[in-house]
Coordinates of C-alpha atoms and ligand atoms in Angstrom, one line a residue:
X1 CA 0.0 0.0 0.0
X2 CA 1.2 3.3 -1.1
X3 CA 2.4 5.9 1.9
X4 CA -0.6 8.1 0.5
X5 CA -3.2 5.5 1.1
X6 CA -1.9 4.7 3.7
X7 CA -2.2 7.9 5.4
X8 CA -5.3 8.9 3.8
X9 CA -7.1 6.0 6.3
X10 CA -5.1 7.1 9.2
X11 CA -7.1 10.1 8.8
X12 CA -10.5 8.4 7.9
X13 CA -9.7 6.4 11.4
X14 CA -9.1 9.0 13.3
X15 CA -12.0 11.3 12.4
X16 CA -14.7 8.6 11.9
X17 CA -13.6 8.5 16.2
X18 CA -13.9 12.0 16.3
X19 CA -17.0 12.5 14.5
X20 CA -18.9 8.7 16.0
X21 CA -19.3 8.5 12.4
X22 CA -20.3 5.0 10.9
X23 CA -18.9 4.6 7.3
X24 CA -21.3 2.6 5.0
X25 CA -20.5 1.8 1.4
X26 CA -22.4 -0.2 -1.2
X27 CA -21.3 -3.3 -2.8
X28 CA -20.2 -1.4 -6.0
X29 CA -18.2 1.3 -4.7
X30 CA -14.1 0.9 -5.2
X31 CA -12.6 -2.3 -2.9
X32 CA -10.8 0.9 -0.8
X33 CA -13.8 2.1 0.2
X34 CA -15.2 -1.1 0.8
X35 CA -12.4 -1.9 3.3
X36 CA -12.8 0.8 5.5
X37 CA -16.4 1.3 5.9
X38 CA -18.2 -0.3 9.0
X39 CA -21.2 -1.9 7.0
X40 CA -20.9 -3.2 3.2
X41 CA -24.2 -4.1 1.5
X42 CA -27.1 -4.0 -0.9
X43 CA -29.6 -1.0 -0.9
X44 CA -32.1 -2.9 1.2
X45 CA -29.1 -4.0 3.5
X46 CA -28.2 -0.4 4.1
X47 CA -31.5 1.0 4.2
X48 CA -32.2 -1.6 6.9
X49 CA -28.7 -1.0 9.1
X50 CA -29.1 3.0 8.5
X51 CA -31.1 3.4 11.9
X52 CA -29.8 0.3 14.1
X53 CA -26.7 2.0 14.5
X54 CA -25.6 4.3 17.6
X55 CA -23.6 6.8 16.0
X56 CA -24.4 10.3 15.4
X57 CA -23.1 10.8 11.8
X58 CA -23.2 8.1 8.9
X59 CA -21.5 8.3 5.3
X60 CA -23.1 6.9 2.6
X61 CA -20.6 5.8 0.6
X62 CA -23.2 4.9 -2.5
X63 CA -25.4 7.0 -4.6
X64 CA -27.3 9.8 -3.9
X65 CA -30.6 8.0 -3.3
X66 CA -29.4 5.8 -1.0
X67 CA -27.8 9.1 1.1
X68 CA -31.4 10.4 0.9
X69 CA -32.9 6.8 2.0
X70 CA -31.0 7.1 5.2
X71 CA -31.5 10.6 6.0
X72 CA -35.1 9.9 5.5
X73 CA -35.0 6.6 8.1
X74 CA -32.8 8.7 10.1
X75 CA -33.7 12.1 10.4
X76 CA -32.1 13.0 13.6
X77 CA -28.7 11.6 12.1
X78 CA -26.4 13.8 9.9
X79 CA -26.1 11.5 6.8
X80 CA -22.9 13.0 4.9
X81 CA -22.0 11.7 0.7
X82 CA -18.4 12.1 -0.5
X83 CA -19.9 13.4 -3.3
X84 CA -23.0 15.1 -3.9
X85 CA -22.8 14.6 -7.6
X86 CA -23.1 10.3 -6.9
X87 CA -26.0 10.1 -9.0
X88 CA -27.6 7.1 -10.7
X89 CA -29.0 6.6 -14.4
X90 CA -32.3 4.7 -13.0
X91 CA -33.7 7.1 -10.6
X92 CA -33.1 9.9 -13.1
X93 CA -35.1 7.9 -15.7
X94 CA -38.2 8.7 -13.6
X95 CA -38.9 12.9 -12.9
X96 CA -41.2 13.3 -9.8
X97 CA -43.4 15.4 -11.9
X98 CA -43.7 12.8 -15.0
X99 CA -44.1 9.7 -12.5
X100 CA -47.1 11.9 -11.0
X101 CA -48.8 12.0 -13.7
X102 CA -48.6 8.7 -14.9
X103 CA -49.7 7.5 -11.4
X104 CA -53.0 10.0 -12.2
X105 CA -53.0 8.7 -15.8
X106 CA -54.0 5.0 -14.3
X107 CA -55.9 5.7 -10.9
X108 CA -56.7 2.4 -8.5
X109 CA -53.1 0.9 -8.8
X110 CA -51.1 0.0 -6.2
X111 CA -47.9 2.1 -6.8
X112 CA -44.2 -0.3 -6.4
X113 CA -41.0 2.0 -7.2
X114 CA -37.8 0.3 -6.5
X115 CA -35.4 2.3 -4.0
X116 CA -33.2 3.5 -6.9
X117 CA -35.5 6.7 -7.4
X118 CA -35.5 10.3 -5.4
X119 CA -37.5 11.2 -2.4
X120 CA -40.2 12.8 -4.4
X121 CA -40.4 10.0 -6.2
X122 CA -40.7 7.4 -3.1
X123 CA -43.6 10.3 -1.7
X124 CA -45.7 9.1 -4.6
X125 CA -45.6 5.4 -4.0
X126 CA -47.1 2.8 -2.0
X127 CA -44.4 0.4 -1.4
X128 CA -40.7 0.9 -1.8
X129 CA -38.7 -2.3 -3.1
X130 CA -35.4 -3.6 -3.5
X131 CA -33.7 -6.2 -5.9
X132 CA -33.6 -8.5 -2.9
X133 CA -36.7 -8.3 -2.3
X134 CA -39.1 -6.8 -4.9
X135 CA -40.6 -10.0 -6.5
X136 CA -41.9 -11.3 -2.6
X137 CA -43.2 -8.0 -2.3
X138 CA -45.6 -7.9 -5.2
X139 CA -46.4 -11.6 -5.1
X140 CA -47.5 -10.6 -1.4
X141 CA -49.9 -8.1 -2.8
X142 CA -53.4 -9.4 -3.8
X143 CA -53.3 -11.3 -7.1
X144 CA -55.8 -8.7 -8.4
X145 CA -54.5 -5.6 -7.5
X146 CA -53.4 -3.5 -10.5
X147 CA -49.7 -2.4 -10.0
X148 CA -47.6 0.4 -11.4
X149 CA -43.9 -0.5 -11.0
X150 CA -41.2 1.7 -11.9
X151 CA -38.7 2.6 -12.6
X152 CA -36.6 0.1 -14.1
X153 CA -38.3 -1.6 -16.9
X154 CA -36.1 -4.8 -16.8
X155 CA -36.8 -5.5 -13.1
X156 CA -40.4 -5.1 -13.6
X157 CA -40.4 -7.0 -16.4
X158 CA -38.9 -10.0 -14.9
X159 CA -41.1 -9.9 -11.9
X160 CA -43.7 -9.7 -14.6
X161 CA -42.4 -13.2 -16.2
X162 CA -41.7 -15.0 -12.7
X163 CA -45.0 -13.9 -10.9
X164 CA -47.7 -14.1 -13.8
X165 CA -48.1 -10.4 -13.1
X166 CA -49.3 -7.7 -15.8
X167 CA -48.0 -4.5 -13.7
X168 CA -48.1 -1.2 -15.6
X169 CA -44.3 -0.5 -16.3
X170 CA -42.3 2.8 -16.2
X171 CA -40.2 3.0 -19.1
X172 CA -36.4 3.8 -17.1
X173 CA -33.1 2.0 -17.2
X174 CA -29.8 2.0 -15.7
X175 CA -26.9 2.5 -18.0
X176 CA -24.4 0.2 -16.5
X177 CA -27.4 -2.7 -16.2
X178 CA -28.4 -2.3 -20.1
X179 CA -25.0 -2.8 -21.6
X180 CA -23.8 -6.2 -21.1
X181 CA -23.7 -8.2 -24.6
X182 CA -25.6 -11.4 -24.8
X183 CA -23.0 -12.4 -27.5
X184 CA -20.0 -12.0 -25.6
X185 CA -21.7 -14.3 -22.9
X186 CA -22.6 -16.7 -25.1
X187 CA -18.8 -16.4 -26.1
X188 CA -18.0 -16.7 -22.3
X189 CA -19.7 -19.3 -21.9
X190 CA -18.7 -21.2 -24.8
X191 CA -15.1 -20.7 -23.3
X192 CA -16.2 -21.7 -19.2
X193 CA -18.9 -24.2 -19.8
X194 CA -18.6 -25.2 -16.3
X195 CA -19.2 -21.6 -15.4
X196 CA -22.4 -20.1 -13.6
X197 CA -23.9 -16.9 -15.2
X198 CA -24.8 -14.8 -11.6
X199 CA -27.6 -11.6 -13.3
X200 CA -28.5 -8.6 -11.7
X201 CA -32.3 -8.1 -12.6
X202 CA -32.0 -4.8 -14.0
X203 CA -30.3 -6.4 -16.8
X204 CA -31.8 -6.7 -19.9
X205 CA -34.6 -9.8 -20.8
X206 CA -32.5 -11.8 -22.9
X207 CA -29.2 -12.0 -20.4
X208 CA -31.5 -12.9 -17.5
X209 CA -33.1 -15.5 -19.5
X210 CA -29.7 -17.2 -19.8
X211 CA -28.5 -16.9 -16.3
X212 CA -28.2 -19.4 -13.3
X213 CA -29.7 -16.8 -11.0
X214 CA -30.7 -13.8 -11.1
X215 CA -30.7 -11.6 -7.9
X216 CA -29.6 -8.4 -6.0
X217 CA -26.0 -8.0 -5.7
X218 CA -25.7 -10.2 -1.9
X219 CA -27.9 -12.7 -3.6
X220 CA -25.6 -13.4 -6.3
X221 CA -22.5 -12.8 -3.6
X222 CA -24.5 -15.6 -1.5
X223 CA -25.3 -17.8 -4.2
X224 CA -21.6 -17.0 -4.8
X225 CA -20.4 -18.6 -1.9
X226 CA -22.4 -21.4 -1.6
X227 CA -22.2 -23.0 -4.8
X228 CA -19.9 -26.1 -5.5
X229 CA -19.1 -24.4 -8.9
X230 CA -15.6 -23.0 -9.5
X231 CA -16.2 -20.4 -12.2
X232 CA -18.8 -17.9 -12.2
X233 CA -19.8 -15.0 -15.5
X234 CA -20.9 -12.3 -13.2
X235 CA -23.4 -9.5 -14.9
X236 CA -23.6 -6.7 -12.8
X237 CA -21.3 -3.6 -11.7
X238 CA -17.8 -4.3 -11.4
X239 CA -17.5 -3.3 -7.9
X240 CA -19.1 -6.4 -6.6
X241 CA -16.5 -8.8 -8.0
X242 CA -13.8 -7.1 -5.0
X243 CA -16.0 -8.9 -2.3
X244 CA -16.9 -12.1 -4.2
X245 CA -13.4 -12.6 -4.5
X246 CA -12.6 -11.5 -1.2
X247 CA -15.1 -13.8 0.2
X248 CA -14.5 -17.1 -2.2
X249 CA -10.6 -17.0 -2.5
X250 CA -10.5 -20.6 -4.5
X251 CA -12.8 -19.6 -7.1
X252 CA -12.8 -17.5 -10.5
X253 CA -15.0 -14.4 -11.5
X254 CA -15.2 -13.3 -15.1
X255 CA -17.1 -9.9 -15.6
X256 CA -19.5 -10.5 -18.4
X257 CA -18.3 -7.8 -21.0
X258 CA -20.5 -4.9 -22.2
X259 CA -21.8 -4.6 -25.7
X260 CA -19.0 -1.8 -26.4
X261 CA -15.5 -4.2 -26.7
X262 CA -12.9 -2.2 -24.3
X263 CA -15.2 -0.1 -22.7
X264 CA -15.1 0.5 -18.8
X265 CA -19.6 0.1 -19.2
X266 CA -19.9 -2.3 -16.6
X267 CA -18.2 0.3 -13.8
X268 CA -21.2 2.8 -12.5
X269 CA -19.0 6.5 -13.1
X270 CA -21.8 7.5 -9.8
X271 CA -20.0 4.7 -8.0
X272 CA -16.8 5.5 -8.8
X273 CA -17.4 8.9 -7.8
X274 CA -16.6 7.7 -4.0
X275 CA -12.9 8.0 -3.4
X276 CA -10.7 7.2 0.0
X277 CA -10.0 11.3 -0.7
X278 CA -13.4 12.4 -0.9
X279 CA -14.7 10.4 2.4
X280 CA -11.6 12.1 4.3
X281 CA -12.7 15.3 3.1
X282 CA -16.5 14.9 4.0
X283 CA -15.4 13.5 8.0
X284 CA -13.4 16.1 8.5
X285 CA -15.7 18.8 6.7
X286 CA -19.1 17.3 8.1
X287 CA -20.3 18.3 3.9
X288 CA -21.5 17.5 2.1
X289 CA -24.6 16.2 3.9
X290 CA -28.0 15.0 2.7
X291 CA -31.3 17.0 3.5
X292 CA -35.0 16.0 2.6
X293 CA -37.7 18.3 3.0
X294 CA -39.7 17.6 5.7
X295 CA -43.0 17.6 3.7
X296 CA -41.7 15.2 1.1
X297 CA -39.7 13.1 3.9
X298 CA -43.2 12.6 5.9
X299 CA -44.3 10.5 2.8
X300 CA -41.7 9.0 1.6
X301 CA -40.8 7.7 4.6
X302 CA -44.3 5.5 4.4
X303 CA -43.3 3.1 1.9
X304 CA -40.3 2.8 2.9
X305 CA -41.3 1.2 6.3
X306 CA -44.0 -0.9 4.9
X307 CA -40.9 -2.0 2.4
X308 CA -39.4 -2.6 6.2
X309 CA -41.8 -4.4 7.7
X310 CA -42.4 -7.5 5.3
X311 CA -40.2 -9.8 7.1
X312 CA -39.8 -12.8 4.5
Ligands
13P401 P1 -28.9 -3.8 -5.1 O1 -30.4 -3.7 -4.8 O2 -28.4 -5.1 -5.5 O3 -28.1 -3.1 -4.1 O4 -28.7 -2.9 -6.5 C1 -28.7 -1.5 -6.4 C2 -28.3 -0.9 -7.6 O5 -28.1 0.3 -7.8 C3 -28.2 -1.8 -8.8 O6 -27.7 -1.1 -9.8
SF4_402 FE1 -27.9 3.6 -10.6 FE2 -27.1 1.8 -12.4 FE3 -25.3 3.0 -10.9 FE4 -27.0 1.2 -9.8 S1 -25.4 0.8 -11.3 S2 -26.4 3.1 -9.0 S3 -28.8 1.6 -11.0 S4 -26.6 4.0 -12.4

């Protein structure tokens, strides 16, 4: 490790102390970020570990709506981003205002956004869903209930093909998600037969109907770890393959390549946004740091806790 680095989390130790900050980082932020921060997870693993801990100050180490998920759970807390400009494709896909008046466009529906979406957003919907667990969550709503899901049209869509459902779709994407070539894994896995192709559901139809499993990123990390395969074609953001490997030593990961040959598609630029440099900065400068109006908070917070309080 270079003397920069290493001085760099000298510093990110000392003030997370100083501040009783907990650092929490998503599974597709850089491996250096991963290996500082307190708690590493999935949106709904953050969401849920946001307000069970003590401290007074957390970083997000993610994407913006994940920052604003926390602040909204934890209101009280000062909920600080390295960098405010950690957007993500998705949740812009899906204005407040346009979402609004789609929702009016198809009155009686139950409204399902996944978490990747803003506040305003969230404050139009019924329930609030993850990848981990979006698919229990509609199949626990009656069979008769019309649904509008958005925003990602390739989650909804597969829900849509494993539960029978006819939800209303929003018609958003995430940028990352959308690229991976179905002919390049066809190539890969050509090349690994004995290889397991691990999907993240926002990809698109036609790699999803190819893969092994399809889940949120600690599903695929857990069917990861458990399977008695060696070699795994992993579709999703780079990030994730720091802990799979971290985690299963012995075994091989192969990023599935995007349709683009040689570019860096399957990185999230958000993501990457969050540097060792930047979280320094944002302990020892308590900024920048999320804020939700109250108005919008008081109803976004609603689906959010009965996203909570399924307990499958
Ligand atoms: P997870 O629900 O797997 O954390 O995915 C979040 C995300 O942003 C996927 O692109
Ligand atoms: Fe958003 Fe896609 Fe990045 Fe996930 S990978 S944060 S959905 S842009």
């Amino acid at each position: 490790m270079s003397e920069g680095k290493l001085q760099l989390i000298n510093e990110i130790n000392r003030l997370r102390k100083e501040r009783d900050a907990a650092i929490m980082a998503h599974f597709y932020t850089d491996g250096d970020i991963q290996d500082v921060a307190d708690v590493v997870g999935d949106s709904l693993a953050l969401a849920q570990k946001a307000r069970t801990l003590p401290n007074k100050v957390i970083v997000l180490c993610g994407v913006h709506f994940m920052g604003e998920t926390a602040k909204i759970l934890c209101p009280d807390k000062t909920v600080l981003v390295p960098d405010m400009e950690a957007g993500c494709s998705l949740a812009d896909s899906c204005p407040a205002e346009e979402f609004k008046a789609f929702v009016e466009a198809h009155p009686g529906h139950t409204v399902v956004s996944y978490v990747n979406t803003s506040a305003a957003v969230k404050a139009l919907t019924d329930v609030v869903v993850t990848s981990s667990n979006a698919q229990k969550i509609v199949e626990a709503l009656p069979e008769d209930t019309p649904i509008i899901f958005g925003p990602d049209r390739n989650l909804g869509n597969y829900i849509n093909q494993t539960t029978g459902r006819k939800m209303l779709l929003w018609d958003g994407a995430c940028h990352v998600h959308e690229q991976f070539s179905l002919s390049e894994i066809l190539r890969l896995k050509k090349e690994h037969p004995e290889a397991k192709l691990l999907v993240h559901p926002e990809c698109k139809q036609a790699v999803a109907m190819l893969a092994d499993h399809v889940g949120s990123t600690a599903a695929l990390l857990s069917y990861a770890a458990k399977s008695d395969a060696r070699e795994f074609i992993v579709a999703t953001e780079s990030g994730i393959l720091h802990k799979m490997r971290q985690q299963c030593p012995d075994k091989t990961f192969i990023p599935a390549p995007p349709e683009q040959a040689g570019c860096a598609c399957n990185n999230c630029s958000y993501m990457k946004l969050n540097t060792l440099e930047k979280l320094r900065n944002c302990l020892r400068d308590l900024s920048p740091a999320i804020e939700v109006d109250p108005e919008v908070a008081a109803r976004a917070i609603r689906p959010i806790e009965r996203m909570l309080s399924y307990k499958f």
